[in-house]
């Protein structure tokens, strides 16, 4: 576990795709192995400028995700470091066998960037929501899975990905988020970031929900309840130590994710607790349902993935929700 | 060419011995693809170096029909990527010779294959990498004909044409039989050559068992500058072994010891183990 940031979040919000594309451009300028592969998703992956700057290292395979992931594997075979970018709902689901065989099993040095993940495409409906990707990708052996929380962490995760020799899945949202990390923050693979300390209850989350968890911690503090907040950006490898420590030092754990809880962050944390230190748990996320239509913000509220929802889950866990 | 024929038949009997040993395998496709594999690896077509399997400038060969690992492994061993003796461990517990190829275990394997329709996209990526880097290696991929029912092949074909990958050659082992039946009884593949040419490939149909024809076409690549190549190798499933030829049951038929000796006699080689 690394100790991170102040509780204060920035007032301004950011689209993490900007940090991702800007960093990819910088990395490509410095390293000739970096290339990008897209599925007709130039604008939604924010790679228009990359395409202009590096036309010879930009491949658009069209609407063909299975091929796209295989092409990524072949580029890696040829010594390139491909960033295979597309909407997470299609990138993962349509190419799942390629992700398993061509990336996980084969260990090719390919970085999958699942954009607009979770319920970011809210109104477009369940076909475009990517609530399964966390579960699908984290069970593939050899595949590293990371969900950055803000622009700084996105940039750091991108830079880390180029140093990491092996396949990775980066889950990147388009829902605007405030900065939650200060400038001194350093992403470390396999280490949760301690965002707020507390001994009463632990909230474990990642991605766009970290800022909301920090709001929940403030609300709980007003009730005299001190919540530990962990940014579990590294889904695989998972920070077992931080989870077990939280189970020992606090009275229970609330996991919060913009995904199905089955197999996702909730499932992952539950596996650790069941094997190492059983503790009371609540899981916020999507139960066994597809989300209805509605804006991303609406859907987050609908599934209680907001500060109030986290407060209620914490109080319920502590037996104080009367 | 005579030495290539002998080598191909040796590959055939080795593959059959492996299948007999493991009691699993894909005899029919091993036998149909043996001549193509032999010409590529032992006819001097592929620039590969068994002493440096990861040599950066090597030509890439991707065995997309990964279930025909018997013929593929026997060919790699004959080319010197690992000792021929090792073929005896085919599908044994913890063997490097998986039922389907694993690049992280076995030298000379470029891609992990088995599920169909994976090889062509990977080959396209490797060919694109050569273009991006200004390198001159070539990429070959061998697919089954039934395998072409997987849509990913056609996604890859569109990409290869769009990016003018004349350093890419797709070889189709057109033996006309897939696991359950003849291809044309399952999903009609014909006319196959016009499909590839309409996808922008320079196409040549050859007798996939005629070494002179195979060597001639391999030596004249690319068939057209600026275009990827498709070679449709018309073959016979179970080629060279009368009781297996053109019989769907031999897609993954396993020879008995007696059948192994019958095959060896027909092929003019000895049972290796």
XYZ file of C-alpha atoms in Angstrom:
595
model
C 0.000 0.000 0.000
C 1.253 3.451 -0.844
C 0.135 6.505 1.057
C -1.308 8.953 -1.396
C -3.089 12.159 -1.593
C -4.962 14.679 0.429
C -8.698 14.202 0.788
C -9.297 17.434 -1.069
C -10.212 16.884 -4.669
C -9.958 19.509 -7.395
C -13.037 21.480 -8.346
C -12.216 21.162 -12.015
C -12.941 17.865 -13.741
C -11.043 16.088 -16.488
C -11.622 13.480 -19.172
C -8.910 10.869 -18.536
C -8.809 10.060 -22.248
C -7.007 13.381 -22.735
C -4.228 12.337 -20.381
C -4.038 8.932 -22.048
C -3.771 10.278 -25.612
C -1.362 13.075 -24.687
C 0.900 10.622 -22.892
C 0.737 8.154 -25.777
C 1.863 10.912 -28.152
C 4.770 11.790 -25.867
C 5.794 8.151 -25.537
C 5.613 7.639 -29.309
C 7.859 10.669 -29.839
C 10.461 9.136 -27.541
C 10.142 5.466 -28.469
C 9.815 4.302 -32.076
C 8.301 0.992 -30.976
C 5.089 2.665 -29.814
C 2.189 2.347 -32.235
C -1.587 2.520 -32.023
C -4.295 0.237 -33.394
C -7.925 1.327 -33.499
C -11.264 0.019 -34.728
C -12.695 3.045 -36.528
C -12.527 4.786 -33.173
C -10.188 7.676 -33.950
C -12.269 10.320 -32.230
C -13.618 8.273 -29.323
C -10.091 7.150 -28.480
C -8.849 10.754 -28.838
C -6.114 9.651 -31.231
C -6.690 12.147 -34.057
C -3.518 14.011 -33.207
C -1.556 10.769 -32.800
C -2.667 9.808 -36.296
C -1.436 13.144 -37.653
C 1.859 13.017 -35.787
C 2.644 9.354 -36.461
C 0.706 8.242 -39.553
C 3.101 5.354 -40.166
C 2.534 3.994 -36.671
C -1.212 4.294 -36.684
C -3.306 1.340 -37.844
C -7.054 1.513 -38.301
C -8.368 -2.006 -38.912
C -11.954 -0.834 -39.227
C -14.780 -2.377 -37.287
C -13.032 -5.667 -36.608
C -12.096 -6.268 -32.989
C -10.953 -9.894 -33.213
C -8.593 -8.913 -35.989
C -7.525 -5.821 -34.051
C -6.258 -7.783 -31.067
C -4.566 -10.352 -33.320
C -2.897 -7.560 -35.293
C -1.665 -6.207 -31.951
C -0.093 -9.581 -31.173
C 1.578 -9.649 -34.587
C 2.940 -6.123 -34.169
C 4.425 -7.215 -30.857
C 5.922 -10.237 -32.620
C 7.586 -7.733 -34.949
C 9.099 -5.794 -32.056
C 6.558 -2.989 -31.786
C 4.675 -2.008 -28.621
C 1.080 -1.671 -29.793
C -1.594 0.222 -27.905
C -4.819 -1.424 -29.055
C -7.546 1.084 -28.359
C -11.292 0.926 -28.650
C -14.531 1.126 -26.720
C -14.134 -1.353 -23.897
C -17.516 -2.973 -24.543
C -16.413 -4.117 -28.014
C -12.696 -4.445 -27.473
C -13.113 -6.993 -24.714
C -16.327 -8.810 -25.546
C -15.919 -9.310 -29.271
C -12.285 -10.266 -29.005
C -12.337 -12.221 -25.763
C -10.754 -15.356 -27.215
C -8.018 -13.258 -28.814
C -7.451 -11.555 -25.463
C -7.148 -14.982 -23.843
C -5.048 -16.766 -26.481
C -3.131 -14.067 -28.357
C -2.375 -11.931 -25.295
C -2.723 -13.760 -21.975
C -1.607 -17.229 -23.038
C 0.937 -15.970 -25.557
C 2.271 -13.187 -23.286
C 2.641 -10.716 -26.165
C 3.630 -7.225 -25.152
C 0.331 -5.606 -26.125
C -1.509 -2.862 -24.212
C -5.274 -2.957 -24.508
C -6.895 0.376 -23.786
C -10.576 -0.145 -23.068
C -12.059 3.297 -23.454
C -15.379 4.662 -22.200
C -15.639 1.734 -19.847
C -18.311 1.065 -17.270
C -21.565 2.932 -17.899
C -19.956 5.938 -19.568
C -22.097 5.404 -22.660
C -25.130 5.597 -20.389
C -27.937 6.544 -22.750
C -26.716 4.241 -25.495
C -27.940 1.290 -23.485
C -26.658 -2.013 -22.208
C -25.058 -2.992 -25.525
C -22.588 -0.154 -25.057
C -22.049 -0.457 -21.326
C -18.899 -2.288 -20.338
C -19.751 -3.680 -16.932
C -18.261 -7.125 -17.523
C -14.751 -6.161 -18.625
C -13.266 -6.077 -15.132
C -14.344 -9.677 -14.464
C -13.388 -10.960 -17.897
C -9.924 -9.463 -18.009
C -8.853 -10.113 -14.442
C -9.353 -13.860 -14.781
C -7.014 -14.168 -17.771
C -3.608 -15.452 -16.592
C -0.652 -13.147 -17.338
C -2.914 -10.170 -18.102
C -2.289 -7.141 -15.899
C -5.407 -5.028 -15.260
C -5.347 -1.378 -14.174
C -8.109 1.184 -13.636
C -6.681 4.690 -13.156
C -8.624 7.254 -11.132
C -7.626 10.649 -12.490
C -5.464 12.333 -15.157
C -2.235 12.078 -13.162
C -2.690 8.403 -12.461
C -3.706 7.782 -16.091
C -0.487 9.403 -17.269
C 1.574 7.398 -14.799
C -0.139 4.151 -15.716
C 0.517 4.822 -19.401
C 4.206 5.467 -18.718
C 4.386 2.383 -16.554
C 2.776 0.287 -19.297
C 5.686 1.000 -21.640
C 8.187 -0.193 -19.044
C 6.146 -3.333 -18.324
C 6.985 -6.250 -20.641
C 3.731 -8.116 -21.042
C 0.066 -7.791 -21.887
C -2.032 -5.258 -20.013
C -5.611 -4.069 -19.962
C -6.140 -0.410 -19.066
C -9.712 0.561 -18.261
C -10.238 4.232 -19.042
C -13.460 6.182 -18.612
C -14.819 9.232 -20.362
C -16.829 10.357 -17.337
C -15.206 13.598 -16.090
C -13.337 13.231 -12.800
C -11.618 15.669 -10.431
C -7.951 15.255 -9.564
C -7.723 12.996 -6.539
C -3.947 12.562 -6.397
C -1.471 15.268 -5.635
C 1.619 15.868 -7.759
C 3.749 13.718 -5.513
C 1.722 10.587 -6.154
C 3.506 7.633 -7.715
C 1.521 4.755 -9.171
C 2.969 1.408 -8.118
C 1.790 -1.812 -9.751
C 0.081 -4.105 -7.269
C -0.144 -1.464 -4.576
C -3.345 0.247 -3.463
C -3.136 3.946 -2.712
C -4.256 4.990 0.771
C -6.384 8.030 -0.022
C -7.825 8.633 3.439
C -6.926 6.923 6.692
C -9.403 5.581 9.189
C -9.976 2.624 11.499
C -13.766 2.205 11.473
C -14.503 0.987 7.990
C -12.677 0.597 4.680
C -13.955 1.663 1.283
C -12.144 0.020 -1.616
C -12.785 1.410 -5.071
C -11.070 2.665 -8.211
C -11.496 4.730 -11.359
C -14.125 7.431 -11.475
C -15.513 6.382 -8.071
C -12.478 7.344 -5.994
C -13.571 10.983 -5.778
C -17.027 9.895 -4.642
C -15.480 7.633 -2.000
C -13.565 10.596 -0.632
C -16.835 12.543 -0.391
C -18.369 9.590 1.446
C -15.463 9.558 3.890
C -16.108 13.224 4.668
C -19.805 12.579 5.266
C -18.980 9.648 7.533
C -16.494 11.746 9.435
C -19.293 14.189 10.240
C -20.952 11.263 12.013
C -17.765 10.433 13.855
C -16.980 7.453 11.637
C -13.522 7.298 10.168
C -13.296 5.554 6.826
C -10.159 4.259 5.223
C -10.312 4.801 1.480
C -8.177 2.675 -0.828
C -7.743 3.387 -4.529
C -7.328 -0.130 -5.873
C -6.274 0.922 -9.357
C -4.292 -2.270 -9.740
C -6.925 -4.983 -10.109
C -4.321 -7.499 -11.124
C -1.973 -7.883 -9.428
C -4.192 -7.063 -6.481
C -2.818 -5.596 -3.239
C -3.497 -8.541 -0.906
C -1.575 -6.916 1.929
C -3.660 -3.736 1.923
C -6.897 -5.754 1.868
C -5.863 -8.067 4.706
C -4.559 -5.117 6.711
C -7.882 -3.315 6.231
C -9.768 -6.435 7.316
C -7.692 -6.618 10.485
C -7.643 -2.952 11.347
C -11.190 -1.863 10.457
C -14.591 -3.382 11.166
C -15.459 -4.232 7.611
C -14.993 -3.496 3.929
C -17.208 -1.820 1.357
C -16.218 -2.377 -2.268
C -17.531 0.042 -4.866
C -17.256 -0.445 -8.590
C -18.777 0.699 -11.845
C -19.165 -2.892 -12.977
C -20.813 -6.161 -12.093
C -19.786 -7.077 -8.577
C -19.621 -10.747 -9.591
C -16.074 -11.326 -10.711
C -15.169 -7.676 -10.450
C -13.495 -5.700 -7.678
C -16.029 -6.953 -5.139
C -15.449 -10.533 -6.167
C -11.683 -10.045 -6.124
C -11.652 -8.584 -2.619
C -14.053 -11.269 -1.388
C -11.683 -13.967 -2.664
C -8.827 -12.481 -0.655
C -10.907 -12.138 2.503
C -12.376 -15.638 2.248
C -8.922 -17.169 1.984
C -6.938 -14.957 4.344
C -9.036 -12.989 6.791
C -12.833 -13.207 6.611
C -14.459 -9.872 7.429
C -17.891 -8.284 7.020
C -18.355 -6.920 3.514
C -20.774 -4.939 1.439
C -20.477 -4.775 -2.342
C -21.717 -1.799 -4.298
C -21.892 -2.201 -8.020
C -24.274 -3.836 -10.425
C -25.991 -6.940 -9.155
C -26.907 -9.554 -11.755
C -28.586 -7.020 -14.061
C -27.978 -4.963 -17.177
C -28.254 -1.260 -16.556
C -31.210 0.688 -17.947
C -30.753 3.728 -20.155
C -29.825 7.084 -18.662
C -26.809 9.347 -18.396
C -23.716 8.011 -16.692
C -24.396 10.247 -13.697
C -27.989 9.019 -13.511
C -26.899 5.397 -13.621
C -24.233 5.873 -10.962
C -26.921 7.292 -8.688
C -29.392 4.601 -9.736
C -27.023 1.899 -8.511
C -26.051 3.884 -5.382
C -22.521 4.382 -6.703
C -22.311 7.796 -5.056
C -21.309 9.246 -1.707
C -24.721 8.614 -0.142
C -24.750 5.035 -1.351
C -21.322 4.416 0.130
C -22.287 6.067 3.422
C -25.388 3.893 3.672
C -23.430 0.747 2.865
C -20.839 1.637 5.516
C -23.497 2.377 8.134
C -25.313 -0.835 7.302
C -22.098 -2.776 7.659
C -21.400 -1.137 11.008
C -24.971 -1.799 12.188
C -25.659 1.905 12.516
C -28.102 2.365 9.686
C -31.173 2.919 11.843
C 12.962 -32.483 -55.282
C 13.420 -36.129 -54.398
C 15.003 -35.267 -51.065
C 12.045 -33.003 -50.277
C 9.619 -35.816 -51.048
C 11.552 -38.114 -48.743
C 11.592 -35.439 -46.035
C 7.850 -34.859 -46.378
C 7.170 -38.568 -46.049
C 9.419 -38.731 -43.009
C 7.382 -35.884 -41.515
C 4.233 -37.854 -42.303
C 5.332 -41.017 -40.528
C 6.742 -39.071 -37.588
C 3.443 -37.240 -37.201
C 1.568 -40.530 -37.330
C 3.893 -42.087 -34.776
C 3.304 -39.111 -32.514
C -0.442 -39.466 -32.888
C -0.214 -43.181 -32.210
C 1.913 -42.494 -29.141
C -0.482 -39.921 -27.681
C -3.635 -41.571 -29.016
C -4.687 -38.035 -29.927
C -3.959 -35.811 -32.890
C -5.039 -34.786 -36.340
C -3.641 -37.272 -38.798
C -5.602 -36.152 -41.867
C -4.437 -32.530 -41.755
C -0.901 -33.506 -40.776
C -0.672 -35.547 -43.944
C -2.246 -32.913 -46.195
C -0.006 -30.084 -44.962
C 3.300 -32.001 -44.855
C 4.437 -30.990 -48.345
C 3.786 -27.270 -47.870
C 5.625 -27.318 -44.529
C 8.524 -29.273 -45.993
C 9.013 -26.903 -48.917
C 8.891 -23.839 -46.656
C 11.274 -25.102 -43.982
C 13.479 -27.620 -45.791
C 13.308 -26.197 -49.310
C 15.107 -23.048 -48.213
C 12.148 -20.696 -48.558
C 11.968 -19.421 -44.989
C 14.858 -17.351 -43.670
C 15.015 -18.814 -40.196
C 17.899 -19.817 -37.958
C 17.323 -22.637 -35.471
C 20.342 -21.451 -33.478
C 18.638 -18.075 -33.047
C 14.899 -18.731 -33.044
C 14.178 -15.109 -32.073
C 16.545 -13.590 -34.644
C 14.850 -10.287 -35.395
C 15.176 -10.418 -39.195
C 13.745 -13.930 -39.539
C 10.824 -14.704 -41.781
C 7.757 -15.470 -39.717
C 5.702 -18.615 -40.265
C 2.457 -18.918 -38.358
C 0.746 -22.296 -38.176
C -2.815 -21.075 -37.906
C -4.150 -24.625 -38.192
C -2.567 -25.368 -34.847
C -4.305 -28.722 -34.487
C -1.939 -30.093 -37.119
C 0.889 -29.769 -34.647
C 2.169 -33.265 -35.503
C 3.367 -32.246 -38.960
C 4.448 -28.826 -37.707
C 6.575 -30.187 -34.844
C 8.082 -32.883 -37.055
C 9.035 -30.181 -39.579
C 10.546 -27.889 -36.931
C 12.557 -30.814 -35.562
C 13.755 -31.742 -39.046
C 14.862 -28.126 -39.539
C 16.838 -28.336 -36.306
C 14.826 -26.247 -33.855
C 14.927 -29.100 -31.332
C 16.038 -32.740 -31.353
C 13.935 -35.168 -33.369
C 14.006 -37.445 -30.310
C 11.848 -34.916 -28.518
C 8.957 -35.707 -30.839
C 8.450 -38.859 -28.774
C 7.137 -36.703 -25.944
C 4.178 -35.424 -28.001
C 1.323 -34.581 -25.592
C 3.050 -36.293 -22.656
C 2.455 -34.712 -19.244
C 4.362 -31.408 -19.047
C 5.818 -31.921 -22.521
C 6.951 -28.888 -24.511
C 4.982 -30.451 -27.333
C 1.456 -29.445 -26.423
C -1.454 -30.718 -28.442
C -1.434 -27.227 -29.927
C 1.716 -25.068 -30.329
C 2.947 -22.842 -27.495
C 5.529 -20.234 -28.465
C 6.732 -19.832 -24.913
C 7.657 -23.490 -24.676
C 8.881 -24.568 -28.068
C 11.598 -22.855 -30.137
C 10.454 -21.986 -33.647
C 6.808 -21.454 -32.777
C 5.779 -17.874 -33.593
C 2.228 -17.880 -32.256
C 0.045 -19.882 -29.928
C -2.681 -21.344 -32.080
C -5.378 -23.952 -31.819
C -8.638 -22.077 -31.853
C -9.171 -21.258 -35.517
C -8.977 -17.887 -37.204
C -6.172 -16.493 -35.029
C -3.189 -16.861 -37.354
C -4.122 -14.473 -40.145
C -4.591 -11.381 -37.927
C -1.297 -12.080 -36.151
C 0.420 -12.513 -39.504
C -1.023 -9.196 -40.665
C 0.347 -7.529 -37.518
C 3.809 -9.011 -38.044
C 3.782 -7.903 -41.686
C 2.693 -4.400 -40.638
C 5.540 -4.292 -38.124
C 8.036 -5.010 -40.920
C 6.594 -2.148 -42.974
C 6.618 0.231 -39.983
C 10.232 -0.592 -39.233
C 11.420 -0.656 -42.833
C 12.541 -4.270 -42.423
C 12.395 -6.978 -45.040
C 11.224 -10.061 -43.268
C 8.295 -11.893 -44.808
C 5.315 -13.452 -43.109
C 3.661 -16.743 -44.037
C 0.534 -18.161 -42.505
C -0.952 -21.618 -43.157
C -4.681 -21.894 -42.600
C -7.065 -24.762 -43.016
C -9.896 -24.404 -45.484
C -12.648 -25.097 -42.950
C -10.872 -22.575 -40.758
C -11.817 -19.863 -43.245
C -15.356 -20.097 -41.915
C -14.099 -17.983 -38.998
C -14.805 -14.339 -39.853
C -11.586 -13.041 -38.337
C -9.728 -14.319 -41.429
C -11.697 -11.993 -43.654
C -11.214 -9.078 -41.261
C -7.489 -9.761 -41.556
C -7.724 -10.073 -45.335
C -9.307 -6.623 -45.600
C -6.547 -5.145 -43.457
C -3.799 -6.852 -45.472
C -5.183 -5.461 -48.707
C -5.746 -1.969 -47.313
C -2.172 -1.735 -46.063
C -0.746 -3.313 -49.262
C 1.077 -6.039 -47.375
C 3.015 -7.665 -50.182
C 5.290 -9.202 -47.561
C 2.406 -11.448 -46.463
C 1.506 -14.829 -47.920
C -1.575 -16.748 -46.832
C -1.458 -20.439 -47.744
C -4.732 -22.350 -47.616
C -4.477 -26.089 -47.077
C -7.460 -26.833 -49.310
C -8.067 -30.472 -48.375
C -11.855 -30.050 -48.506
C -12.570 -31.829 -45.234
C -13.209 -30.368 -41.801
C -13.889 -32.100 -38.501
C -17.468 -33.152 -39.160
C -17.724 -33.583 -42.904
C -16.537 -32.338 -46.281
C -16.292 -28.541 -46.275
C -18.801 -28.184 -49.090
C -21.375 -30.203 -47.136
C -20.834 -28.013 -44.084
C -20.546 -24.473 -45.383
C -19.806 -23.964 -49.034
C -16.336 -22.501 -49.543
C -16.209 -22.560 -53.348
C -15.449 -20.536 -55.320
C -12.506 -19.874 -53.027
C -9.959 -18.207 -55.333
C -12.333 -15.410 -56.404
C -13.097 -14.734 -52.735
C -9.446 -14.002 -52.049
C -8.899 -12.049 -55.249
C -11.969 -9.939 -54.548
C -10.426 -9.163 -51.159
C -7.414 -7.726 -52.995
C -5.010 -10.673 -52.917
C -2.898 -11.950 -55.765
C -4.046 -15.566 -55.899
C -2.464 -18.729 -57.245
C -3.877 -22.228 -57.067
C -1.330 -25.014 -56.939
C -1.151 -28.743 -56.360
C -0.241 -28.726 -52.691
C 1.586 -32.027 -53.025
C 3.685 -31.095 -56.049
C 7.006 -29.872 -54.710
C 8.109 -28.341 -57.995
C 4.942 -26.296 -58.204
C 5.143 -25.281 -54.546
C 8.794 -24.263 -54.787
C 8.155 -22.338 -57.986
C 5.341 -20.295 -56.461
C 7.200 -19.719 -53.181
C 10.247 -18.532 -55.098
C 8.222 -16.019 -57.089
C 6.734 -14.100 -54.152
C 5.220 -11.601 -54.052
C 3.053 -12.550 -56.983
C 2.178 -8.874 -57.484
C 3.981 -5.915 -55.925
C 1.764 -3.999 -53.527
C -0.598 -6.917 -52.975
C -0.699 -9.679 -50.376
C -0.539 -13.197 -51.783
C -2.892 -16.113 -51.305
C -1.753 -19.547 -52.370
C -4.525 -22.092 -52.460
C -2.787 -25.420 -52.054
C -5.142 -28.087 -53.306
C -4.411 -31.094 -51.175
C -5.811 -34.450 -50.169
C -6.640 -35.034 -46.549
C -4.685 -38.066 -45.389
C -2.362 -37.790 -48.441
C 0.035 -40.677 -48.950
C -1.763 -43.197 -46.761
C -4.460 -45.006 -48.741
C -6.720 -45.931 -45.858
C -6.785 -42.318 -44.620
C -7.021 -40.424 -47.900
C -10.065 -38.220 -48.336
C -11.924 -39.695 -45.380
C -13.527 -37.285 -42.881
C -13.084 -39.861 -40.101
C -9.300 -39.367 -40.396
C -9.568 -35.668 -39.475
C -8.532 -36.774 -36.026
C -8.224 -40.482 -36.595
C -5.541 -42.311 -34.609
C -3.558 -45.067 -36.325
C -3.160 -48.482 -34.721
C 0.318 -49.985 -34.593
C -0.596 -52.127 -37.564
C -1.845 -49.124 -39.521
C 1.372 -47.283 -38.690
C 3.406 -50.018 -40.399
C 1.024 -50.091 -43.360
C 1.429 -46.318 -43.719
C 5.213 -46.545 -43.493
C 5.306 -49.103 -46.251
C 3.136 -46.956 -48.527
C 5.254 -43.898 -47.782
C 8.499 -45.758 -48.370
C 9.903 -44.893 -44.959
C 10.402 -46.692 -41.664
C 8.378 -46.352 -38.486
C 10.686 -44.184 -36.379
C 9.708 -45.415 -32.942
